Short mmCIF file of C-alpha atoms and ligand atoms in Angstrom, two decimals:
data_model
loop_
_atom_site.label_atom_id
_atom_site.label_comp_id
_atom_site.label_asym_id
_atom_site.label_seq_id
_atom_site.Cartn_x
_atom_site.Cartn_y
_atom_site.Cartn_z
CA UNK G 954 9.40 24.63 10.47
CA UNK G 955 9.74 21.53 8.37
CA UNK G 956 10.18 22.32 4.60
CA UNK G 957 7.53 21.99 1.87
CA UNK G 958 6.48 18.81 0.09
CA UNK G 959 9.73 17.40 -2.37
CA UNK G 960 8.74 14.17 -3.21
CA UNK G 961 6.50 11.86 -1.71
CA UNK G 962 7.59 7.95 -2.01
CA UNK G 963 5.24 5.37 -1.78
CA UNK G 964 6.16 1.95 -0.75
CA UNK G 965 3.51 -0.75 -2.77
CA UNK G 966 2.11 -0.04 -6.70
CA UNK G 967 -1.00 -1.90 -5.44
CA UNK G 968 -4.73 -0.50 -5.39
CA UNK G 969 -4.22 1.90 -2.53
CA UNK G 970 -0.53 2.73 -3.61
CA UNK G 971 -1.55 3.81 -7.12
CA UNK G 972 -4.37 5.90 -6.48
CA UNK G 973 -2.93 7.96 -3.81
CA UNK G 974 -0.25 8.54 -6.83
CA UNK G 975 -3.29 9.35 -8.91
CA UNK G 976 -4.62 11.86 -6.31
CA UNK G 977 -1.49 13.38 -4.59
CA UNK G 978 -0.74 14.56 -8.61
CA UNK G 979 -3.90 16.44 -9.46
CA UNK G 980 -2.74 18.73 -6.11
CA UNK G 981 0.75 18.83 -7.41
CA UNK G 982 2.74 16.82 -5.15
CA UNK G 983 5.31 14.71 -6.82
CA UNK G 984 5.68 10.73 -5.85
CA UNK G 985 7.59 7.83 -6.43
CA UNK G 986 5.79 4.64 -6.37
CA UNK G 987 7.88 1.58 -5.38
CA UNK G 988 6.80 -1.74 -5.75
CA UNK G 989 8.13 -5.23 -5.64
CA UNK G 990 6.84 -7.17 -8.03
CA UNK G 991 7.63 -6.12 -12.15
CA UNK G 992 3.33 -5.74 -12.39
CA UNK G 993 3.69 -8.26 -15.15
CA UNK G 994 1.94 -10.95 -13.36
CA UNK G 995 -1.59 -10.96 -13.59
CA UNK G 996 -2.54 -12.18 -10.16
CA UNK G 997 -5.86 -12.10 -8.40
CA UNK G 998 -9.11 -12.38 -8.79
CA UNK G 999 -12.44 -10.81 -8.85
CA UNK G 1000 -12.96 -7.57 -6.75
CA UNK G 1001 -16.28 -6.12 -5.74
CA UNK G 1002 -16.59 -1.99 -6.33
CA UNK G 1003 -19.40 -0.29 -4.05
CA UNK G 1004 -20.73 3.23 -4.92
CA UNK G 1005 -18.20 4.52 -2.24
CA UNK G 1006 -15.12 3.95 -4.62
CA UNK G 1007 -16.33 3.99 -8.32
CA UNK G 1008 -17.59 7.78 -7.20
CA UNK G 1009 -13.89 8.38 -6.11
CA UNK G 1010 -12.42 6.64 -9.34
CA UNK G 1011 -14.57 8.45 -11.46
CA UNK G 1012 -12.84 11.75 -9.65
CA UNK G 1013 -9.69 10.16 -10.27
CA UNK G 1014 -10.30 9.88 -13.73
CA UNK G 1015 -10.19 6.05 -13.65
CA UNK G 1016 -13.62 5.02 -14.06
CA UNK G 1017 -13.61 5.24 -18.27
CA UNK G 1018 -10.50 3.41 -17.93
CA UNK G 1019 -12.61 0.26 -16.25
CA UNK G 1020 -15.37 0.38 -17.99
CA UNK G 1021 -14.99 -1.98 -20.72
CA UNK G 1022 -13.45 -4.49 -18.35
CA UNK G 1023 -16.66 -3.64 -15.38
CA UNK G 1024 -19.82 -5.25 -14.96
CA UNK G 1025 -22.74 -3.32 -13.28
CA UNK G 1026 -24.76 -6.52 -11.72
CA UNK G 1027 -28.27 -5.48 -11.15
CA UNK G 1028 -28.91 -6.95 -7.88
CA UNK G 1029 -27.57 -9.16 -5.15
CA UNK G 1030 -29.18 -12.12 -4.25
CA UNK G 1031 -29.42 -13.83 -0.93
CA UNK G 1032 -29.63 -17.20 -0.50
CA UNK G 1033 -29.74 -20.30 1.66
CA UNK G 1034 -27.16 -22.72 1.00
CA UNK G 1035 -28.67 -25.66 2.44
CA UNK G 1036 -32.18 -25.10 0.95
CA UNK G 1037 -31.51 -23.31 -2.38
CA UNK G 1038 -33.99 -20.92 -1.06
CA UNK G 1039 -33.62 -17.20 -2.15
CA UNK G 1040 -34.39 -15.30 0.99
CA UNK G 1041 -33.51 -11.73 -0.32
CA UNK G 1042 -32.41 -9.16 -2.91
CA UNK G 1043 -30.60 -5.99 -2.63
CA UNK G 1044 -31.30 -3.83 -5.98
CA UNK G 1045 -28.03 -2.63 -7.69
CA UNK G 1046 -28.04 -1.44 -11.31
CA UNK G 1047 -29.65 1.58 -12.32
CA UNK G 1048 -31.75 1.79 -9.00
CA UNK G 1049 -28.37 2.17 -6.74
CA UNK G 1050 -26.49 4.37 -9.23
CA UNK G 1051 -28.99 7.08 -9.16
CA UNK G 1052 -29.94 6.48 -5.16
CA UNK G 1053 -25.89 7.02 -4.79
CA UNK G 1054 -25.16 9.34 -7.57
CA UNK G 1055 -21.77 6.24 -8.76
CA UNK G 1056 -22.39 2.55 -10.31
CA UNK G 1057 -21.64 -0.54 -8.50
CA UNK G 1058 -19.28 -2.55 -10.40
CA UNK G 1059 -17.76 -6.26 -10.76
CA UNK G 1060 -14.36 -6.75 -12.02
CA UNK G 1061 -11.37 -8.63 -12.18
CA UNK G 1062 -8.70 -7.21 -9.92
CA UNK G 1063 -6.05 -6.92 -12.39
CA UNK G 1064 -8.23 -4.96 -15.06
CA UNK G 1065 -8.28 -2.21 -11.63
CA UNK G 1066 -4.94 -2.29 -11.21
CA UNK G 1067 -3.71 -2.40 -14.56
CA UNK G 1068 -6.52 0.69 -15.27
CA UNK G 1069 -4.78 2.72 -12.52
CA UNK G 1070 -1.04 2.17 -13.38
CA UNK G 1071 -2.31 3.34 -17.30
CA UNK G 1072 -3.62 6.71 -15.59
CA UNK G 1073 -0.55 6.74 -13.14
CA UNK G 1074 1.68 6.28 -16.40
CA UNK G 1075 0.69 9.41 -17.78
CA UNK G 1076 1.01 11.77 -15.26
CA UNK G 1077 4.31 13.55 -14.99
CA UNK G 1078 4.24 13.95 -11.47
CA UNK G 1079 4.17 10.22 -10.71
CA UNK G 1080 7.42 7.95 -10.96
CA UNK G 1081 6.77 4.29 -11.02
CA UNK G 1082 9.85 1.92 -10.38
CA UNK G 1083 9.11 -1.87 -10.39
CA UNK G 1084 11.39 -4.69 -9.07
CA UNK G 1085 12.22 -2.39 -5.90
CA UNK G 1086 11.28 -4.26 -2.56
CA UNK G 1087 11.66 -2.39 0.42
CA UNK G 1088 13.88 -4.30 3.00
CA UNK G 1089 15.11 -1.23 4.94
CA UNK G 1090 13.29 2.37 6.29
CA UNK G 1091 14.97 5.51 7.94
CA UNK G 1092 13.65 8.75 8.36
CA UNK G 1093 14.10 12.28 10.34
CA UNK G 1094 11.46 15.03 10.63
CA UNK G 1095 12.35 15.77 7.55
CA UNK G 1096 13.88 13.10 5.40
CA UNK G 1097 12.53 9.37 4.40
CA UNK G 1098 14.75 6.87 2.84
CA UNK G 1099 13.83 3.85 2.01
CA UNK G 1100 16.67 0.66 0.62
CA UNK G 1101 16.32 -2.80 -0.60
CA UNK G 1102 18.12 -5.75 0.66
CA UNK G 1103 20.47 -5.11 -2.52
CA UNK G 1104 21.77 -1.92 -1.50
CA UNK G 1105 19.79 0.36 -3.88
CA UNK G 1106 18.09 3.30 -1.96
CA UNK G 1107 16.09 6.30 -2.47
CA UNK G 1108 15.23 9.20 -0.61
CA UNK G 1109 11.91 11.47 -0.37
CA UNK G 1110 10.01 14.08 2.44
CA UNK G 1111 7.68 11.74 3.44
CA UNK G 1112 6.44 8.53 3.14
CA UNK G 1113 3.24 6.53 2.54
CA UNK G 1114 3.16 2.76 3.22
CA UNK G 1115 0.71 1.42 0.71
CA UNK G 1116 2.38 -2.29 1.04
CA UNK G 1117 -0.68 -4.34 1.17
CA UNK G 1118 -1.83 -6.92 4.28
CA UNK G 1119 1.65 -8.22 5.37
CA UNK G 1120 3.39 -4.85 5.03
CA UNK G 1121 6.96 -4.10 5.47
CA UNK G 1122 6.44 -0.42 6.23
CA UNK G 1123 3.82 -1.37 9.14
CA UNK G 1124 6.58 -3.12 10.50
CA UNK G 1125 8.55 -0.47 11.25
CA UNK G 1126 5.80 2.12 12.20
CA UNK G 1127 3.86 -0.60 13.91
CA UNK G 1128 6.69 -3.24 15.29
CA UNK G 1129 4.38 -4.50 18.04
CA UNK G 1130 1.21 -5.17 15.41
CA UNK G 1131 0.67 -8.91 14.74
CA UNK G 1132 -2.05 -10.17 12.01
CA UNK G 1133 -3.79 -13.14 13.29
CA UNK G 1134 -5.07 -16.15 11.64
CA UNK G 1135 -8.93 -15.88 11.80
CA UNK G 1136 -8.80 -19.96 11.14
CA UNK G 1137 -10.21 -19.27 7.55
CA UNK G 1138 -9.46 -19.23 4.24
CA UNK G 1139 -11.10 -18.00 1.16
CA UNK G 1140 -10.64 -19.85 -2.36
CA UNK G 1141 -11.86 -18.45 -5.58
CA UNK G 1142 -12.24 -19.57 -9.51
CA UNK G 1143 -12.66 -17.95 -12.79
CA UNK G 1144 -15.07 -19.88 -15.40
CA UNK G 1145 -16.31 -18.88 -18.55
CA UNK G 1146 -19.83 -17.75 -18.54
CA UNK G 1147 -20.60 -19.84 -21.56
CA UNK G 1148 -23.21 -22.92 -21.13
CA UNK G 1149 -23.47 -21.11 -17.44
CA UNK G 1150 -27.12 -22.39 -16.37
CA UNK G 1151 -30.06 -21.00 -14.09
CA UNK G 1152 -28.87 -18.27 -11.28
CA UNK G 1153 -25.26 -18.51 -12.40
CA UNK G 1154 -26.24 -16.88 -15.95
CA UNK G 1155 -27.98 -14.64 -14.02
CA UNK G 1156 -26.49 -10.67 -13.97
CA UNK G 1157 -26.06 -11.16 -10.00
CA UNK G 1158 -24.15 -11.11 -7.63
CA UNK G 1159 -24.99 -14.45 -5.66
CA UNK G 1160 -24.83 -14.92 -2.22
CA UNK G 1161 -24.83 -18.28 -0.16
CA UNK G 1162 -24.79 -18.50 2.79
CA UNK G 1163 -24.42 -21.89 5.19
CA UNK G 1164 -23.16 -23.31 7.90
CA UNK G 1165 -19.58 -22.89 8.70
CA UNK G 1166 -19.09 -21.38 4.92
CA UNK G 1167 -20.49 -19.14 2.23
CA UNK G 1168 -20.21 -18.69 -1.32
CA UNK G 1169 -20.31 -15.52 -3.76
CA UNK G 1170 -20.37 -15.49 -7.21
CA UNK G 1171 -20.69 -12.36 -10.03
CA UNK G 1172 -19.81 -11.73 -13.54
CA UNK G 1173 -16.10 -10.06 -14.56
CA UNK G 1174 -14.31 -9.36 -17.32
CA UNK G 1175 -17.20 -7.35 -18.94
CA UNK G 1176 -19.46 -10.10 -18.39
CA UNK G 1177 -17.81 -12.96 -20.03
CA UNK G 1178 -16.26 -14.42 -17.21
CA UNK G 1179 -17.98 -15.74 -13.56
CA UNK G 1180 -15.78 -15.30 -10.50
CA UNK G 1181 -16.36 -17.35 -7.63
CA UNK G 1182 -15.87 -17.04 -4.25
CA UNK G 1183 -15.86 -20.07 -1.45
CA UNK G 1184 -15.49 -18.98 2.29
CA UNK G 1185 -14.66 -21.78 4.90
CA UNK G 1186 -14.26 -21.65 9.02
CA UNK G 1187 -11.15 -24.06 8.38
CA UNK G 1188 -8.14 -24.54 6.37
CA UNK G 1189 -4.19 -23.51 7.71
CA UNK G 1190 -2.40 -20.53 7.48
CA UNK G 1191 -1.03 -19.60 4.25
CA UNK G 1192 0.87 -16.49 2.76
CA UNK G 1193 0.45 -15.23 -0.41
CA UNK G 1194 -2.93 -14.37 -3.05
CA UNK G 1195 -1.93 -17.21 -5.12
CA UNK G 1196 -2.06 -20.43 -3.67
CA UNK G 1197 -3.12 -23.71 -5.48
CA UNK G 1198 -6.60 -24.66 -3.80
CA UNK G 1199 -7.46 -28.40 -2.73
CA UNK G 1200 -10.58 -28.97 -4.58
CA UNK G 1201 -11.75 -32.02 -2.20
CA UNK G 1202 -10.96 -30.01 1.03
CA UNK G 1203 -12.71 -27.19 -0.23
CA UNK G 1204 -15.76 -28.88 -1.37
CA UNK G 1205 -16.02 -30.95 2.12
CA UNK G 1206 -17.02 -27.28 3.14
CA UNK G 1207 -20.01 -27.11 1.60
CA UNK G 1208 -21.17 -31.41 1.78
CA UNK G 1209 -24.91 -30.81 2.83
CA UNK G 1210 -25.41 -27.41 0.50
CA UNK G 1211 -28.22 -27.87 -2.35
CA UNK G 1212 -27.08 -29.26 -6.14
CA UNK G 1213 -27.24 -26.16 -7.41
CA UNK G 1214 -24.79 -24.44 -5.47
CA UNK G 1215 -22.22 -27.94 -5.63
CA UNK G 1216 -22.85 -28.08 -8.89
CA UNK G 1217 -21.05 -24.43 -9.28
CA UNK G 1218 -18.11 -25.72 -7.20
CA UNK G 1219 -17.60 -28.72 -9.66
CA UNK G 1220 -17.52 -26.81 -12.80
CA UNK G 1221 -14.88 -24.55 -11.43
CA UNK G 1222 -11.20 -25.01 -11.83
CA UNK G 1223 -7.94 -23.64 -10.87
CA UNK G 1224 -9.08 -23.04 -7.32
CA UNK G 1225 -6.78 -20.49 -5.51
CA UNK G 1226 -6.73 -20.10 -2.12
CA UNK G 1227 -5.89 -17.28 0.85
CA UNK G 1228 -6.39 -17.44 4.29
CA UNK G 1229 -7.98 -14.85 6.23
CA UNK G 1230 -6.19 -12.56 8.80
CA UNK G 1231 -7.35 -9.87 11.16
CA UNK G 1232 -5.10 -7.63 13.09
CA UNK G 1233 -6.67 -5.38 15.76
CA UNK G 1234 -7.10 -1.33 15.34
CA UNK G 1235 -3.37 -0.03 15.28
CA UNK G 1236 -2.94 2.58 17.75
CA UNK G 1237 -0.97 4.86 15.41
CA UNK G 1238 -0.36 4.42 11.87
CA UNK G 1239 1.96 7.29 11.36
CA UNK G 1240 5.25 7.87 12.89
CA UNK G 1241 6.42 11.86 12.05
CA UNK G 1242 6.22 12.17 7.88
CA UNK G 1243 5.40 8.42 7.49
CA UNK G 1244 2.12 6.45 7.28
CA UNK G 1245 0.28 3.48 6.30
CA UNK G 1246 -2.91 3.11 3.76
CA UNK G 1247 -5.30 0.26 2.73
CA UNK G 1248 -4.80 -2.87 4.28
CA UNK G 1249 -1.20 -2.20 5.57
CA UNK G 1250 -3.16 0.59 8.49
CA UNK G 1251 -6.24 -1.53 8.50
CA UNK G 1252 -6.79 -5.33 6.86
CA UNK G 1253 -10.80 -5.83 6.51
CA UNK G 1254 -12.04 -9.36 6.28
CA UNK G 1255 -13.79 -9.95 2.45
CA UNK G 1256 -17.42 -9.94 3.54
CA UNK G 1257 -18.11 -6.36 3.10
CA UNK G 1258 -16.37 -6.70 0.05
CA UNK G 1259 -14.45 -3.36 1.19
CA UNK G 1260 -10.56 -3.95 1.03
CA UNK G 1261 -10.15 -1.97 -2.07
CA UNK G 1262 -12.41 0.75 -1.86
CA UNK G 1263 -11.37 1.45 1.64
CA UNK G 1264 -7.58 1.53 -0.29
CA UNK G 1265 -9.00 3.91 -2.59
CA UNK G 1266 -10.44 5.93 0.36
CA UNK G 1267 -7.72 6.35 2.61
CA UNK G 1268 -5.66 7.88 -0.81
CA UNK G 1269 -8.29 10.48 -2.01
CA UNK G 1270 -8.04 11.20 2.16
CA UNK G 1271 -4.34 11.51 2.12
CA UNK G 1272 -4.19 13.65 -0.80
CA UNK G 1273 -6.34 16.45 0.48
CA UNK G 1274 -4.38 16.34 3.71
CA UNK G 1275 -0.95 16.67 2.37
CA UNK G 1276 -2.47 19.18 -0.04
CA UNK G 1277 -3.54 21.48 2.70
CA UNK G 1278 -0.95 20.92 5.28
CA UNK G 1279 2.07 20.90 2.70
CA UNK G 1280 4.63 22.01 5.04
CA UNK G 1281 4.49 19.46 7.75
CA UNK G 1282 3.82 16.24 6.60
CA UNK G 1283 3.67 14.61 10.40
CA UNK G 1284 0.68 17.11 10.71
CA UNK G 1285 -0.93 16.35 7.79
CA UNK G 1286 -0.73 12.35 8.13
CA UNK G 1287 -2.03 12.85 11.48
CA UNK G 1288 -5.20 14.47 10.48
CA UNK G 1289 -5.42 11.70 7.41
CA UNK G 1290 -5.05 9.22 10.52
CA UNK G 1291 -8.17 10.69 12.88
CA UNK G 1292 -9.86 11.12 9.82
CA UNK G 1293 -10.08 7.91 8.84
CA UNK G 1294 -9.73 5.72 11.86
CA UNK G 1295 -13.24 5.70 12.50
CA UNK G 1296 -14.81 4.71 9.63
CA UNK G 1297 -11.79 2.12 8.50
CA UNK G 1298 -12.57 0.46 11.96
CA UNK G 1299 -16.38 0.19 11.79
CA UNK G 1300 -15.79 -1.07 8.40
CA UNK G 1301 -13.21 -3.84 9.88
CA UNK G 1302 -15.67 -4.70 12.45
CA UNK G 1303 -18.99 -5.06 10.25
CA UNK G 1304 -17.01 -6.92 8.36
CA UNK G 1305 -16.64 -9.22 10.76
CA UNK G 1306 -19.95 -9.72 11.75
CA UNK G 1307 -21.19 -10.58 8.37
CA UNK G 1308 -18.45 -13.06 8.46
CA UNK G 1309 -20.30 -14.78 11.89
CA UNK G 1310 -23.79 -14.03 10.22
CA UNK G 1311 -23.30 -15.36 6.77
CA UNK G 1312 -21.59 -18.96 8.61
CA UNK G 1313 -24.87 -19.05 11.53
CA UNK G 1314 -25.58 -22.84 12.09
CA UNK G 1315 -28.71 -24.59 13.39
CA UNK G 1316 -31.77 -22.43 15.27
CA UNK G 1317 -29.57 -19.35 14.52
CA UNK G 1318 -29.31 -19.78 11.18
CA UNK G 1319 -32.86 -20.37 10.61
CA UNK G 1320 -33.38 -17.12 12.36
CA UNK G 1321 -31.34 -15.49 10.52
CA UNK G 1322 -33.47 -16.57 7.16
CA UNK G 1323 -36.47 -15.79 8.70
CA UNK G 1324 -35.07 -11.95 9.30
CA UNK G 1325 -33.91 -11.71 5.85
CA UNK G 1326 -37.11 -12.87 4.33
CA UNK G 1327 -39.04 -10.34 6.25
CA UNK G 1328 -36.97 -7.56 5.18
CA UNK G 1329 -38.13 -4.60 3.00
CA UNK G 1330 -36.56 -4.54 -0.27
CA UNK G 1331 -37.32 -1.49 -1.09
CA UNK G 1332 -35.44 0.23 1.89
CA UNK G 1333 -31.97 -2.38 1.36
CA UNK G 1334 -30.07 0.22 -0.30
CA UNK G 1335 -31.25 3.34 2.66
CA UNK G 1336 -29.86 0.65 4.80
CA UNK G 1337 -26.66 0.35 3.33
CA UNK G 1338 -26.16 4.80 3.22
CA UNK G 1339 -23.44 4.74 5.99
CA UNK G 1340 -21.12 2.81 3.66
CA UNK G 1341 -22.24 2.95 -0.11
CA UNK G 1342 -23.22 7.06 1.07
CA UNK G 1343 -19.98 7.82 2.10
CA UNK G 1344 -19.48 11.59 0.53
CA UNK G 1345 -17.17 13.29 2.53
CA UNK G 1346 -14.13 12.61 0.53
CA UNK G 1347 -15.32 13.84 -2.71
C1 LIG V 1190 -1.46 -10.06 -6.02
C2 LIG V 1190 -2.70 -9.67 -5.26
C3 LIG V 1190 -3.89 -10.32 -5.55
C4 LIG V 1190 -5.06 -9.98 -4.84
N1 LIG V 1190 -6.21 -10.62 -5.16
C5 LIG V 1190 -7.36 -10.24 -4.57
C6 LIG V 1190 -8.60 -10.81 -4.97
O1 LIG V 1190 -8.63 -11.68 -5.84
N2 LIG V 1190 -9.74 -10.40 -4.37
C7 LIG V 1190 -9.72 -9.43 -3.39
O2 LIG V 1190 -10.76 -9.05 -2.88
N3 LIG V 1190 -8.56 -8.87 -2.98
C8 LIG V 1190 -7.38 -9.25 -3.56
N4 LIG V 1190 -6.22 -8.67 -3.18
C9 LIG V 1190 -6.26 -7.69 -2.09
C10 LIG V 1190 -6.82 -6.38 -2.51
O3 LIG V 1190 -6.27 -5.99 -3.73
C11 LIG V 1190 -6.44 -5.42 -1.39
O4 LIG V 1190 -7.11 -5.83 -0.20
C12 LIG V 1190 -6.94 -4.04 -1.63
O5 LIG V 1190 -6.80 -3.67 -2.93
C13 LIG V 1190 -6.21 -3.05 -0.71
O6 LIG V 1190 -5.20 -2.40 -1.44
P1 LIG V 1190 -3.74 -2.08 -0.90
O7 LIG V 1190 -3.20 -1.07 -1.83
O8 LIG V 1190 -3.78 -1.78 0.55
O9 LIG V 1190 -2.93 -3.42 -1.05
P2 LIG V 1190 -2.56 -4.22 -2.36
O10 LIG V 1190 -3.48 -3.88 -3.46
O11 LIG V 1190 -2.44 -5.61 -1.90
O12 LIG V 1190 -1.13 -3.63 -2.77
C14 LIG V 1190 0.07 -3.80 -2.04
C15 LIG V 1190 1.23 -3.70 -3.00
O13 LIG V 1190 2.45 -3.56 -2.26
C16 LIG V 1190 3.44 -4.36 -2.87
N5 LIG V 1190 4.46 -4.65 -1.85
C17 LIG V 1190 4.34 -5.46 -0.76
N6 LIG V 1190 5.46 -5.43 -0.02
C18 LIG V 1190 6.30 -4.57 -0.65
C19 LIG V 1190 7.62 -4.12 -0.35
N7 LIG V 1190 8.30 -4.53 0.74
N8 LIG V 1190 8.22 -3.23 -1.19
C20 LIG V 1190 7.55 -2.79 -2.31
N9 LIG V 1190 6.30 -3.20 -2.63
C21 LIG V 1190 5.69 -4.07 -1.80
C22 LIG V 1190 2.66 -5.57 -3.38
O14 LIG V 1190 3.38 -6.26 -4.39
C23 LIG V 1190 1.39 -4.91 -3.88
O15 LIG V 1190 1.50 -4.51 -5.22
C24 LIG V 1190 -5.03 -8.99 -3.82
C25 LIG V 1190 -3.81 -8.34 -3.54
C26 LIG V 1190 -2.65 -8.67 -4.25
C27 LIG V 1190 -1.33 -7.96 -3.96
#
């Protein structure tokens, strides 16, 4: 029989990394979290919260620790891009925090993550060690280590690769896995909401959609600040969150869209840019007392606005399976695995399709309007139960 739970090392302080941290201490399982970067970079942009995760941060006792730094947008808006023409909205506010018992929120990624390393901070359970990137894994059935190219090295009972879309650790469980270039890229901006004017003042999130690209836009930063999201079919392949944007390229995206919608593009600056990858299901993401979480098991494309809270997810899943199964951690990653597979993967592949639906050109397009105009507002947010609904976990 394999022994009991020592300590559990994480590779990646991201979203997903941090709050498994979070949850694997309130059952009493020590971890060590380590991450690459020194987390004094503030990188990133803004990242979209659904009912699904702010019910599981709240249980995590993060959820005071955003709120200052949230917005709670009272609706989304749908438009055309072409036309200016808003074709639906999907309450938030009030109306979807009572419908699913958790707020939908609007914030800058780095106020999450810097929110969940303060909670991770204070829990003794929970060893954080920065400026330690993972270049090497081992393990037996009962003993991880994990080294970086340096020669430093550390040793746990099991592992958890929380290292983010181009992930060491799913390299080694994984070797055969390949992300793929959808052909996309997304670009995004910060502005100040100051001298903001019509729809963009507005306490929205905005949604364009056009041919061959789409834009979103929604208050961070408490409200003071807009972030803005551009989606294009083209662009080249590029690694990183943090790449400097061509303004001209991205704005040839969006030529025949209405003034209103240019006009946002011009006002922005700073553009940064990252291009979209898929990578099909995995067919395992554990390998005896090691697995993956977030997008290192399962990368979702941004138009469910999903990545983090399926992050978030997958570690309040984790948890309770190492917490039950404590004594065999390939068991207990296993059932985290079959647990999750099917709802990370329906997830990945609605994604998807909003992607195709949102970018819809010609008849298709105007189709597609004509649906979303005829739709019930009143039933949006029944529609949207199977992933805002999600309850299981908590
Ligand atoms: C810098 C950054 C900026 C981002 N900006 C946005 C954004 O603006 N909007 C958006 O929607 N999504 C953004 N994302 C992605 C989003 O945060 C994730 O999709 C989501 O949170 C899933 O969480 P995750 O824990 O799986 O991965 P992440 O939150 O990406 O965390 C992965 C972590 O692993 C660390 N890491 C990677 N390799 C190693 C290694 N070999 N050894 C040790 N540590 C390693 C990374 O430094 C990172 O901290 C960003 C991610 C990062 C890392």
């Amino acid at each position: 029989m394999a022994k009991p739970q020592r300590r559990v090392l994480i590779a990646g302080g991201g979203i997903g990394g941090l709050s498994a941290s979070i949850a694997l201490a309130r059952y009493g399982i020590e971890t060590t979290v380590l991450e690459r970067s020194s987390f004094a970079e503030e990188t990133g942009a803004g990242i979209q919260l659904g009912p699904n995760a702010t019910r599981l941060l709240r249980a995590l006792g993060v959820l005071d620790a955003i709120e200052q730094a949230a917005f709670e947008p009272e609706a989304v808006w749908v438009f055309d891009g072409l036309s200016g023409r808003r074709l639906a909205i999907v309450p938030l506010g009030p109306e979807a925090e009572e419908h699913y018992g958790a707020p939908y929120l609007t914030l800058h990624r780095a106020d999450l993550h810097a929110a969940l390393l303060a909670v991770a901070r204070q829990l003794a359970l929970v060893e954080i060690r920065p400026n330690f990137e993972i270049a090497r894994f081992e393990a037996d059935e009962e003993t991880v280590a994990v080294g970086t190219a340096g020669g430093s090295s550390i040793e746990g009972s099991s592992l958890v690769g929380a290292d983010g879309l181009w992930s060491a650790a799913r390299k080694w469980i994984a070797p055969d896995a390949r992300l793929r270039f959808t052909g996309g890229t997304a670009c995004r901006a910060l502005l100040s909401v100051n001298g903001l004017q019509g729809v963009f003042g507005e306490p929205i999130v905005g949604l364009w959609l056009g041919p061959g690209s789409h834009l979103v836009h929604y208050p961070v930063r408490g409200g003071k600040a807009l972030n803005v999201v551009a989606v294009i079919d083209s662009g080249s392949e590029t690694q990183g969150w943090n790449q400097a944007a061509d303004p001209d390229a991205l704005r040839a995206g969006f030529t025949h869209w209405c003034k209103d919608s240019k006009s946002l593009l011009e006002q922005a600056e700073g553009w940064r840019l990252w291009s979209l990858y898929r990578l099909r299901p995995l067919g395992h993401w554990s390998r005896g007392p090691t697995t993956l979480l977030g997008d290192a098991a399962h990368p979702v494309l941004p138009f469910l606005a999903q990545g983090a809270a399926l992050a978030i997810e997958d570690a309040v899943a984790l948890a309770a399976s190492l917490a039950a199964n404590r004594d065999n951690a390939a068991e207990a990653f296993l059932g985290y695995e079959t647990l999750r597979r099917r709802r990370t993967t329906r997830v990945q592949r609605v994604s998807r399709r909003f992607g195709w639906l949102y970018h819809l050109r010609g008849p298709a397009r105007l189709a597609r309007n004509f649906a979303l105009a005829r739709r019930d507002a009143t039933t949006a947010l029944d529609r949207l139960d199977w992933l805002y609904g999600e309850r299981t976990l908590s």
